[in-house]
Amino acid sequence: MLRKIGLSDGAVKLATRSLLLVAAALLVLAPIAPASAHCDSRKGPVATAAQAALEAGDLALVMPYVGPEAEASLTAAFEQAMKVRALGGDAQALADEYFMETAVRLHREGEGAPYTGLTDEETPQAILVADEAMQSGSLDGAYAFLESELQAGLAAQYQHVIEARAHADAEGTVEAQRERVEAELGFEKYVYQLYLSLTGVIEHQEGATAGHE
């Protein structure tokens, strides 16, 4: 697409990389709820690690997901669960559920976030992309995903401006001009928030803010 407007290969590479850097901010601008809820999911990283720890008999597989203050509680729950799951059948299923619940609850408490129980929520695509990047050792998939999301987001915001301007010209009313101004300011804010997100500090902690020290 960039070559179609007359950019050289070098300029295309530079522009593409700039787009990819800005695209990383999309994850910050998205609502925090999906990622937070993902931590409560049976398919999420904490519950998955808890199940793996039970199956391997190795608490170390899930311990990094809780803070130092929760180590004793997690250890006690693990020991209880291992004793009960040795009975097999329904007892094992109950023990597994209990330990996953405990691990996720302690993880959420460490974030200062509420916990209302395990869910069956599907993993958001952005998180799947991030997981794949860490497993494969390559950012190619993440670059492609974020660039696509960035272009779609910017295009939608910009199209809103174009339509609002055309409507304002056609109507010629103050109200239509107000809508144009709102669309223009909204586009500026959208781009500026992307920029601020890139120049800030991103934290996983629930309710954390991004910014410079």
PDB file of C-alpha atoms in Angstrom:
ATOM      1  CA  MET A   1       0.000   0.000   0.000  1.00  0.00           C
ATOM      2  CA  LEU A   2       2.847   2.383   0.859  1.00  0.00           C
ATOM      3  CA  ARG A   3       4.614   1.682  -2.460  1.00  0.00           C
ATOM      4  CA  LYS A   4       1.460   2.719  -4.334  1.00  0.00           C
ATOM      5  CA  ILE A   5       1.942   6.306  -3.154  1.00  0.00           C
ATOM      6  CA  GLY A   6       5.493   6.494  -4.474  1.00  0.00           C
ATOM      7  CA  LEU A   7       7.679   5.694  -1.468  1.00  0.00           C
ATOM      8  CA  SER A   8      11.070   4.036  -1.951  1.00  0.00           C
ATOM      9  CA  ASP A   9      11.811   0.612  -0.424  1.00  0.00           C
ATOM     10  CA  GLY A  10      13.800   2.292   2.357  1.00  0.00           C
ATOM     11  CA  ALA A  11      10.997   4.688   3.112  1.00  0.00           C
ATOM     12  CA  VAL A  12       8.490   1.839   3.061  1.00  0.00           C
ATOM     13  CA  LYS A  13      10.512  -0.117   5.629  1.00  0.00           C
ATOM     14  CA  LEU A  14      10.859   2.949   7.870  1.00  0.00           C
ATOM     15  CA  ALA A  15       7.189   3.817   7.627  1.00  0.00           C
ATOM     16  CA  THR A  16       6.155   0.225   8.276  1.00  0.00           C
ATOM     17  CA  ARG A  17       8.333  -0.024  11.368  1.00  0.00           C
ATOM     18  CA  SER A  18       6.889   3.265  12.645  1.00  0.00           C
ATOM     19  CA  LEU A  19       3.395   1.888  12.156  1.00  0.00           C
ATOM     20  CA  LEU A  20       4.311  -1.256  14.036  1.00  0.00           C
ATOM     21  CA  LEU A  21       5.699   0.708  16.959  1.00  0.00           C
ATOM     22  CA  VAL A  22       2.559   2.779  17.210  1.00  0.00           C
ATOM     23  CA  ALA A  23       0.432  -0.361  16.873  1.00  0.00           C
ATOM     24  CA  ALA A  24       1.763  -1.655  20.171  1.00  0.00           C
ATOM     25  CA  ALA A  25      -0.205   1.102  21.855  1.00  0.00           C
ATOM     26  CA  LEU A  26      -3.490  -0.457  20.721  1.00  0.00           C
ATOM     27  CA  LEU A  27      -3.190  -3.020  23.464  1.00  0.00           C
ATOM     28  CA  VAL A  28      -2.912  -0.225  26.002  1.00  0.00           C
ATOM     29  CA  LEU A  29      -5.855   1.743  24.648  1.00  0.00           C
ATOM     30  CA  ALA A  30      -8.137  -1.299  24.598  1.00  0.00           C
ATOM     31  CA  PRO A  31     -10.348  -1.765  27.683  1.00  0.00           C
ATOM     32  CA  ILE A  32      -8.577  -3.558  30.495  1.00  0.00           C
ATOM     33  CA  ALA A  33     -11.537  -5.856  31.203  1.00  0.00           C
ATOM     34  CA  PRO A  34     -10.726  -8.567  28.610  1.00  0.00           C
ATOM     35  CA  ALA A  35      -7.166  -9.039  29.849  1.00  0.00           C
ATOM     36  CA  SER A  36      -8.269  -8.946  33.467  1.00  0.00           C
ATOM     37  CA  ALA A  37     -11.061 -11.425  32.823  1.00  0.00           C
ATOM     38  CA  HIS A  38      -8.576 -13.616  30.968  1.00  0.00           C
ATOM     39  CA  CYS A  39      -6.687 -14.045  34.229  1.00  0.00           C
ATOM     40  CA  ASP A  40      -9.899 -15.452  35.743  1.00  0.00           C
ATOM     41  CA  SER A  41     -10.429 -17.944  32.937  1.00  0.00           C
ATOM     42  CA  ARG A  42      -9.807 -21.692  33.161  1.00  0.00           C
ATOM     43  CA  LYS A  43      -7.983 -21.205  29.857  1.00  0.00           C
ATOM     44  CA  GLY A  44      -5.879 -18.360  31.236  1.00  0.00           C
ATOM     45  CA  PRO A  45      -2.209 -18.518  32.222  1.00  0.00           C
ATOM     46  CA  VAL A  46      -2.740 -18.824  35.988  1.00  0.00           C
ATOM     47  CA  ALA A  47      -5.293 -21.653  35.909  1.00  0.00           C
ATOM     48  CA  THR A  48      -3.281 -23.433  33.230  1.00  0.00           C
ATOM     49  CA  ALA A  49      -0.124 -23.211  35.313  1.00  0.00           C
ATOM     50  CA  ALA A  50      -2.021 -24.430  38.385  1.00  0.00           C
ATOM     51  CA  GLN A  51      -3.286 -27.493  36.518  1.00  0.00           C
ATOM     52  CA  ALA A  52       0.189 -28.195  35.184  1.00  0.00           C
ATOM     53  CA  ALA A  53       1.615 -27.950  38.698  1.00  0.00           C
ATOM     54  CA  LEU A  54      -0.886 -30.514  39.977  1.00  0.00           C
ATOM     55  CA  GLU A  55      -0.241 -32.942  37.141  1.00  0.00           C
ATOM     56  CA  ALA A  56       3.527 -32.649  37.516  1.00  0.00           C
ATOM     57  CA  GLY A  57       3.473 -32.491  41.320  1.00  0.00           C
ATOM     58  CA  ASP A  58       5.619 -29.376  41.041  1.00  0.00           C
ATOM     59  CA  LEU A  59       4.407 -26.233  42.821  1.00  0.00           C
ATOM     60  CA  ALA A  60       7.175 -24.186  41.186  1.00  0.00           C
ATOM     61  CA  LEU A  61       5.208 -24.188  37.922  1.00  0.00           C
ATOM     62  CA  VAL A  62       2.560 -21.864  39.375  1.00  0.00           C
ATOM     63  CA  MET A  63       4.362 -20.101  42.228  1.00  0.00           C
ATOM     64  CA  PRO A  64       5.632 -17.200  40.035  1.00  0.00           C
ATOM     65  CA  TYR A  65       2.026 -16.117  39.450  1.00  0.00           C
ATOM     66  CA  VAL A  66       1.549 -15.048  43.077  1.00  0.00           C
ATOM     67  CA  GLY A  67       3.451 -12.612  45.256  1.00  0.00           C
ATOM     68  CA  PRO A  68       5.713 -13.504  48.210  1.00  0.00           C
ATOM     69  CA  GLU A  69       2.910 -12.722  50.655  1.00  0.00           C
ATOM     70  CA  ALA A  70       0.775 -15.488  49.102  1.00  0.00           C
ATOM     71  CA  GLU A  71       3.395 -18.247  48.957  1.00  0.00           C
ATOM     72  CA  ALA A  72       2.334 -19.883  52.227  1.00  0.00           C
ATOM     73  CA  SER A  73      -1.348 -19.920  51.262  1.00  0.00           C
ATOM     74  CA  LEU A  74      -0.610 -21.346  47.827  1.00  0.00           C
ATOM     75  CA  THR A  75       1.682 -24.004  49.287  1.00  0.00           C
ATOM     76  CA  ALA A  76      -0.938 -25.096  51.813  1.00  0.00           C
ATOM     77  CA  ALA A  77      -3.603 -25.310  49.108  1.00  0.00           C
ATOM     78  CA  PHE A  78      -1.272 -27.317  46.884  1.00  0.00           C
ATOM     79  CA  GLU A  79      -0.479 -29.839  49.596  1.00  0.00           C
ATOM     80  CA  GLN A  80      -4.172 -30.284  50.407  1.00  0.00           C
ATOM     81  CA  ALA A  81      -5.103 -30.650  46.759  1.00  0.00           C
ATOM     82  CA  MET A  82      -2.385 -33.240  46.121  1.00  0.00           C
ATOM     83  CA  LYS A  83      -3.622 -35.380  49.026  1.00  0.00           C
ATOM     84  CA  VAL A  84      -7.249 -35.258  47.909  1.00  0.00           C
ATOM     85  CA  ARG A  85      -6.623 -35.737  44.178  1.00  0.00           C
ATOM     86  CA  ALA A  86      -4.765 -38.965  44.993  1.00  0.00           C
ATOM     87  CA  LEU A  87      -8.203 -40.448  45.706  1.00  0.00           C
ATOM     88  CA  GLY A  88      -9.053 -40.117  42.020  1.00  0.00           C
ATOM     89  CA  GLY A  89     -12.452 -39.655  40.368  1.00  0.00           C
ATOM     90  CA  ASP A  90     -14.684 -36.857  41.635  1.00  0.00           C
ATOM     91  CA  ALA A  91     -12.283 -36.146  44.488  1.00  0.00           C
ATOM     92  CA  GLN A  92      -9.511 -35.389  42.031  1.00  0.00           C
ATOM     93  CA  ALA A  93     -11.758 -33.097  39.980  1.00  0.00           C
ATOM     94  CA  LEU A  94     -12.803 -31.197  43.096  1.00  0.00           C
ATOM     95  CA  ALA A  95      -9.205 -30.904  44.274  1.00  0.00           C
ATOM     96  CA  ASP A  96      -8.111 -29.550  40.913  1.00  0.00           C
ATOM     97  CA  GLU A  97     -10.919 -26.993  40.866  1.00  0.00           C
ATOM     98  CA  TYR A  98     -10.110 -25.917  44.428  1.00  0.00           C
ATOM     99  CA  PHE A  99      -6.434 -25.378  43.671  1.00  0.00           C
ATOM    100  CA  MET A 100      -7.080 -23.497  40.424  1.00  0.00           C
ATOM    101  CA  GLU A 101      -9.577 -21.278  42.238  1.00  0.00           C
ATOM    102  CA  THR A 102      -7.057 -20.594  44.999  1.00  0.00           C
ATOM    103  CA  ALA A 103      -4.196 -19.832  42.616  1.00  0.00           C
ATOM    104  CA  VAL A 104      -6.267 -17.437  40.521  1.00  0.00           C
ATOM    105  CA  ARG A 105      -7.754 -15.740  43.594  1.00  0.00           C
ATOM    106  CA  LEU A 106      -4.312 -15.170  45.125  1.00  0.00           C
ATOM    107  CA  HIS A 107      -3.024 -13.871  41.809  1.00  0.00           C
ATOM    108  CA  ARG A 108      -5.887 -11.380  41.528  1.00  0.00           C
ATOM    109  CA  GLU A 109      -5.495 -10.283  45.134  1.00  0.00           C
ATOM    110  CA  GLY A 110      -1.848  -9.576  44.392  1.00  0.00           C
ATOM    111  CA  GLU A 111      -3.011  -7.241  41.617  1.00  0.00           C
ATOM    112  CA  GLY A 112      -5.398  -5.519  44.000  1.00  0.00           C
ATOM    113  CA  ALA A 113      -8.277  -6.718  41.829  1.00  0.00           C
ATOM    114  CA  PRO A 114     -11.595  -8.368  42.685  1.00  0.00           C
ATOM    115  CA  TYR A 115     -12.135 -12.069  42.058  1.00  0.00           C
ATOM    116  CA  THR A 116     -15.577 -13.590  41.532  1.00  0.00           C
ATOM    117  CA  GLY A 117     -14.698 -17.106  40.402  1.00  0.00           C
ATOM    118  CA  LEU A 118     -13.288 -18.981  37.433  1.00  0.00           C
ATOM    119  CA  THR A 119     -14.841 -18.370  34.024  1.00  0.00           C
ATOM    120  CA  ASP A 120     -14.837 -20.167  30.675  1.00  0.00           C
ATOM    121  CA  GLU A 121     -14.075 -17.003  28.745  1.00  0.00           C
ATOM    122  CA  GLU A 122     -12.242 -17.436  25.453  1.00  0.00           C
ATOM    123  CA  THR A 123      -8.757 -16.012  25.155  1.00  0.00           C
ATOM    124  CA  PRO A 124      -8.660 -12.640  23.314  1.00  0.00           C
ATOM    125  CA  GLN A 125      -6.871 -12.783  19.957  1.00  0.00           C
ATOM    126  CA  ALA A 126      -4.291 -10.203  21.041  1.00  0.00           C
ATOM    127  CA  ILE A 127      -3.219 -12.405  23.951  1.00  0.00           C
ATOM    128  CA  LEU A 128      -3.003 -15.462  21.697  1.00  0.00           C
ATOM    129  CA  VAL A 129      -0.747 -13.464  19.384  1.00  0.00           C
ATOM    130  CA  ALA A 130       1.452 -12.412  22.308  1.00  0.00           C
ATOM    131  CA  ASP A 131       1.663 -16.009  23.551  1.00  0.00           C
ATOM    132  CA  GLU A 132       2.610 -17.241  20.099  1.00  0.00           C
ATOM    133  CA  ALA A 133       5.384 -14.634  19.866  1.00  0.00           C
ATOM    134  CA  MET A 134       6.868 -15.762  23.179  1.00  0.00           C
ATOM    135  CA  GLN A 135       6.645 -19.436  22.246  1.00  0.00           C
ATOM    136  CA  SER A 136       8.035 -19.056  18.736  1.00  0.00           C
ATOM    137  CA  GLY A 137      10.715 -16.507  19.539  1.00  0.00           C
ATOM    138  CA  SER A 138       9.509 -14.344  16.648  1.00  0.00           C
ATOM    139  CA  LEU A 139       7.588 -11.062  16.588  1.00  0.00           C
ATOM    140  CA  ASP A 140       6.535 -11.419  12.946  1.00  0.00           C
ATOM    141  CA  GLY A 141       3.004 -12.518  13.798  1.00  0.00           C
ATOM    142  CA  ALA A 142       2.607  -9.784  16.399  1.00  0.00           C
ATOM    143  CA  TYR A 143       3.865  -7.151  13.961  1.00  0.00           C
ATOM    144  CA  ALA A 144       1.374  -8.288  11.307  1.00  0.00           C
ATOM    145  CA  PHE A 145      -1.547  -8.415  13.746  1.00  0.00           C
ATOM    146  CA  LEU A 146      -0.860  -5.006  15.281  1.00  0.00           C
ATOM    147  CA  GLU A 147      -0.209  -3.308  11.948  1.00  0.00           C
ATOM    148  CA  SER A 148      -3.537  -4.623  10.655  1.00  0.00           C
ATOM    149  CA  GLU A 149      -5.368  -3.398  13.769  1.00  0.00           C
ATOM    150  CA  LEU A 150      -3.645  -0.024  13.631  1.00  0.00           C
ATOM    151  CA  GLN A 151      -4.502   0.583   9.991  1.00  0.00           C
ATOM    152  CA  ALA A 152      -8.113  -0.447  10.521  1.00  0.00           C
ATOM    153  CA  GLY A 153      -8.462   1.763  13.598  1.00  0.00           C
ATOM    154  CA  LEU A 154      -6.911   4.830  12.023  1.00  0.00           C
ATOM    155  CA  ALA A 155      -8.869   4.363   8.810  1.00  0.00           C
ATOM    156  CA  ALA A 156     -12.164   4.164  10.698  1.00  0.00           C
ATOM    157  CA  GLN A 157     -11.404   7.281  12.744  1.00  0.00           C
ATOM    158  CA  TYR A 158     -10.271   9.205   9.673  1.00  0.00           C
ATOM    159  CA  GLN A 159     -13.301   8.145   7.642  1.00  0.00           C
ATOM    160  CA  HIS A 160     -15.502   9.574  10.378  1.00  0.00           C
ATOM    161  CA  VAL A 161     -13.762  12.933   9.899  1.00  0.00           C
ATOM    162  CA  ILE A 162     -14.244  12.818   6.118  1.00  0.00           C
ATOM    163  CA  GLU A 163     -17.949  12.046   6.466  1.00  0.00           C
ATOM    164  CA  ALA A 164     -18.472  14.728   9.122  1.00  0.00           C
ATOM    165  CA  ARG A 165     -16.790  17.353   6.931  1.00  0.00           C
ATOM    166  CA  ALA A 166     -18.878  16.387   3.913  1.00  0.00           C
ATOM    167  CA  HIS A 167     -22.046  16.540   6.010  1.00  0.00           C
ATOM    168  CA  ALA A 168     -21.080  19.955   7.401  1.00  0.00           C
ATOM    169  CA  ASP A 169     -20.454  21.330   3.886  1.00  0.00           C
ATOM    170  CA  ALA A 170     -23.766  19.966   2.639  1.00  0.00           C
ATOM    171  CA  GLU A 171     -25.893  21.119   5.565  1.00  0.00           C
ATOM    172  CA  GLY A 172     -24.153  24.379   6.415  1.00  0.00           C
ATOM    173  CA  THR A 173     -25.672  24.426   9.905  1.00  0.00           C
ATOM    174  CA  VAL A 174     -23.992  25.149  13.203  1.00  0.00           C
ATOM    175  CA  GLU A 175     -24.995  21.722  14.493  1.00  0.00           C
ATOM    176  CA  ALA A 176     -23.350  20.002  11.528  1.00  0.00           C
ATOM    177  CA  GLN A 177     -20.212  22.081  12.061  1.00  0.00           C
ATOM    178  CA  ARG A 178     -20.178  21.023  15.718  1.00  0.00           C
ATOM    179  CA  GLU A 179     -20.281  17.387  14.612  1.00  0.00           C
ATOM    180  CA  ARG A 180     -17.369  18.090  12.265  1.00  0.00           C
ATOM    181  CA  VAL A 181     -15.349  19.660  15.058  1.00  0.00           C
ATOM    182  CA  GLU A 182     -16.125  16.736  17.371  1.00  0.00           C
ATOM    183  CA  ALA A 183     -14.955  14.257  14.737  1.00  0.00           C
ATOM    184  CA  GLU A 184     -11.753  16.207  14.076  1.00  0.00           C
ATOM    185  CA  LEU A 185     -10.904  16.543  17.752  1.00  0.00           C
ATOM    186  CA  GLY A 186     -11.710  12.872  18.263  1.00  0.00           C
ATOM    187  CA  PHE A 187      -9.238  11.891  15.547  1.00  0.00           C
ATOM    188  CA  GLU A 188      -6.537  14.105  17.039  1.00  0.00           C
ATOM    189  CA  LYS A 189      -7.140  12.615  20.473  1.00  0.00           C
ATOM    190  CA  TYR A 190      -7.011   9.081  19.086  1.00  0.00           C
ATOM    191  CA  VAL A 191      -3.594   9.651  17.476  1.00  0.00           C
ATOM    192  CA  TYR A 192      -2.292  11.570  20.490  1.00  0.00           C
ATOM    193  CA  GLN A 193      -3.315   8.809  22.901  1.00  0.00           C
ATOM    194  CA  LEU A 194      -1.420   6.318  20.774  1.00  0.00           C
ATOM    195  CA  TYR A 195       1.642   8.529  21.027  1.00  0.00           C
ATOM    196  CA  LEU A 196       1.297   8.958  24.806  1.00  0.00           C
ATOM    197  CA  SER A 197       0.930   5.221  25.256  1.00  0.00           C
ATOM    198  CA  LEU A 198       4.174   4.637  23.383  1.00  0.00           C
ATOM    199  CA  THR A 199       6.071   7.130  25.496  1.00  0.00           C
ATOM    200  CA  GLY A 200       4.641   5.879  28.805  1.00  0.00           C
ATOM    201  CA  VAL A 201       5.259   2.899  31.084  1.00  0.00           C
ATOM    202  CA  ILE A 202       2.919  -0.060  30.738  1.00  0.00           C
ATOM    203  CA  GLU A 203       2.223  -2.099  33.868  1.00  0.00           C
ATOM    204  CA  HIS A 204       0.208  -5.287  34.329  1.00  0.00           C
ATOM    205  CA  GLN A 205      -0.972  -4.229  37.794  1.00  0.00           C
ATOM    206  CA  GLU A 206      -4.729  -3.673  37.997  1.00  0.00           C
ATOM    207  CA  GLY A 207      -5.545   0.019  37.949  1.00  0.00           C
ATOM    208  CA  ALA A 208      -1.949   1.029  37.190  1.00  0.00           C
ATOM    209  CA  THR A 209      -1.391   4.190  35.180  1.00  0.00           C
ATOM    210  CA  ALA A 210       1.066   4.810  32.380  1.00  0.00           C
ATOM    211  CA  GLY A 211       3.485   7.698  32.449  1.00  0.00           C
ATOM    212  CA  HIS A 212       6.999   8.900  33.032  1.00  0.00           C
ATOM    213  CA  GLU A 213       8.603   9.179  36.425  1.00  0.00           C
TER     214      GLU A 213
END
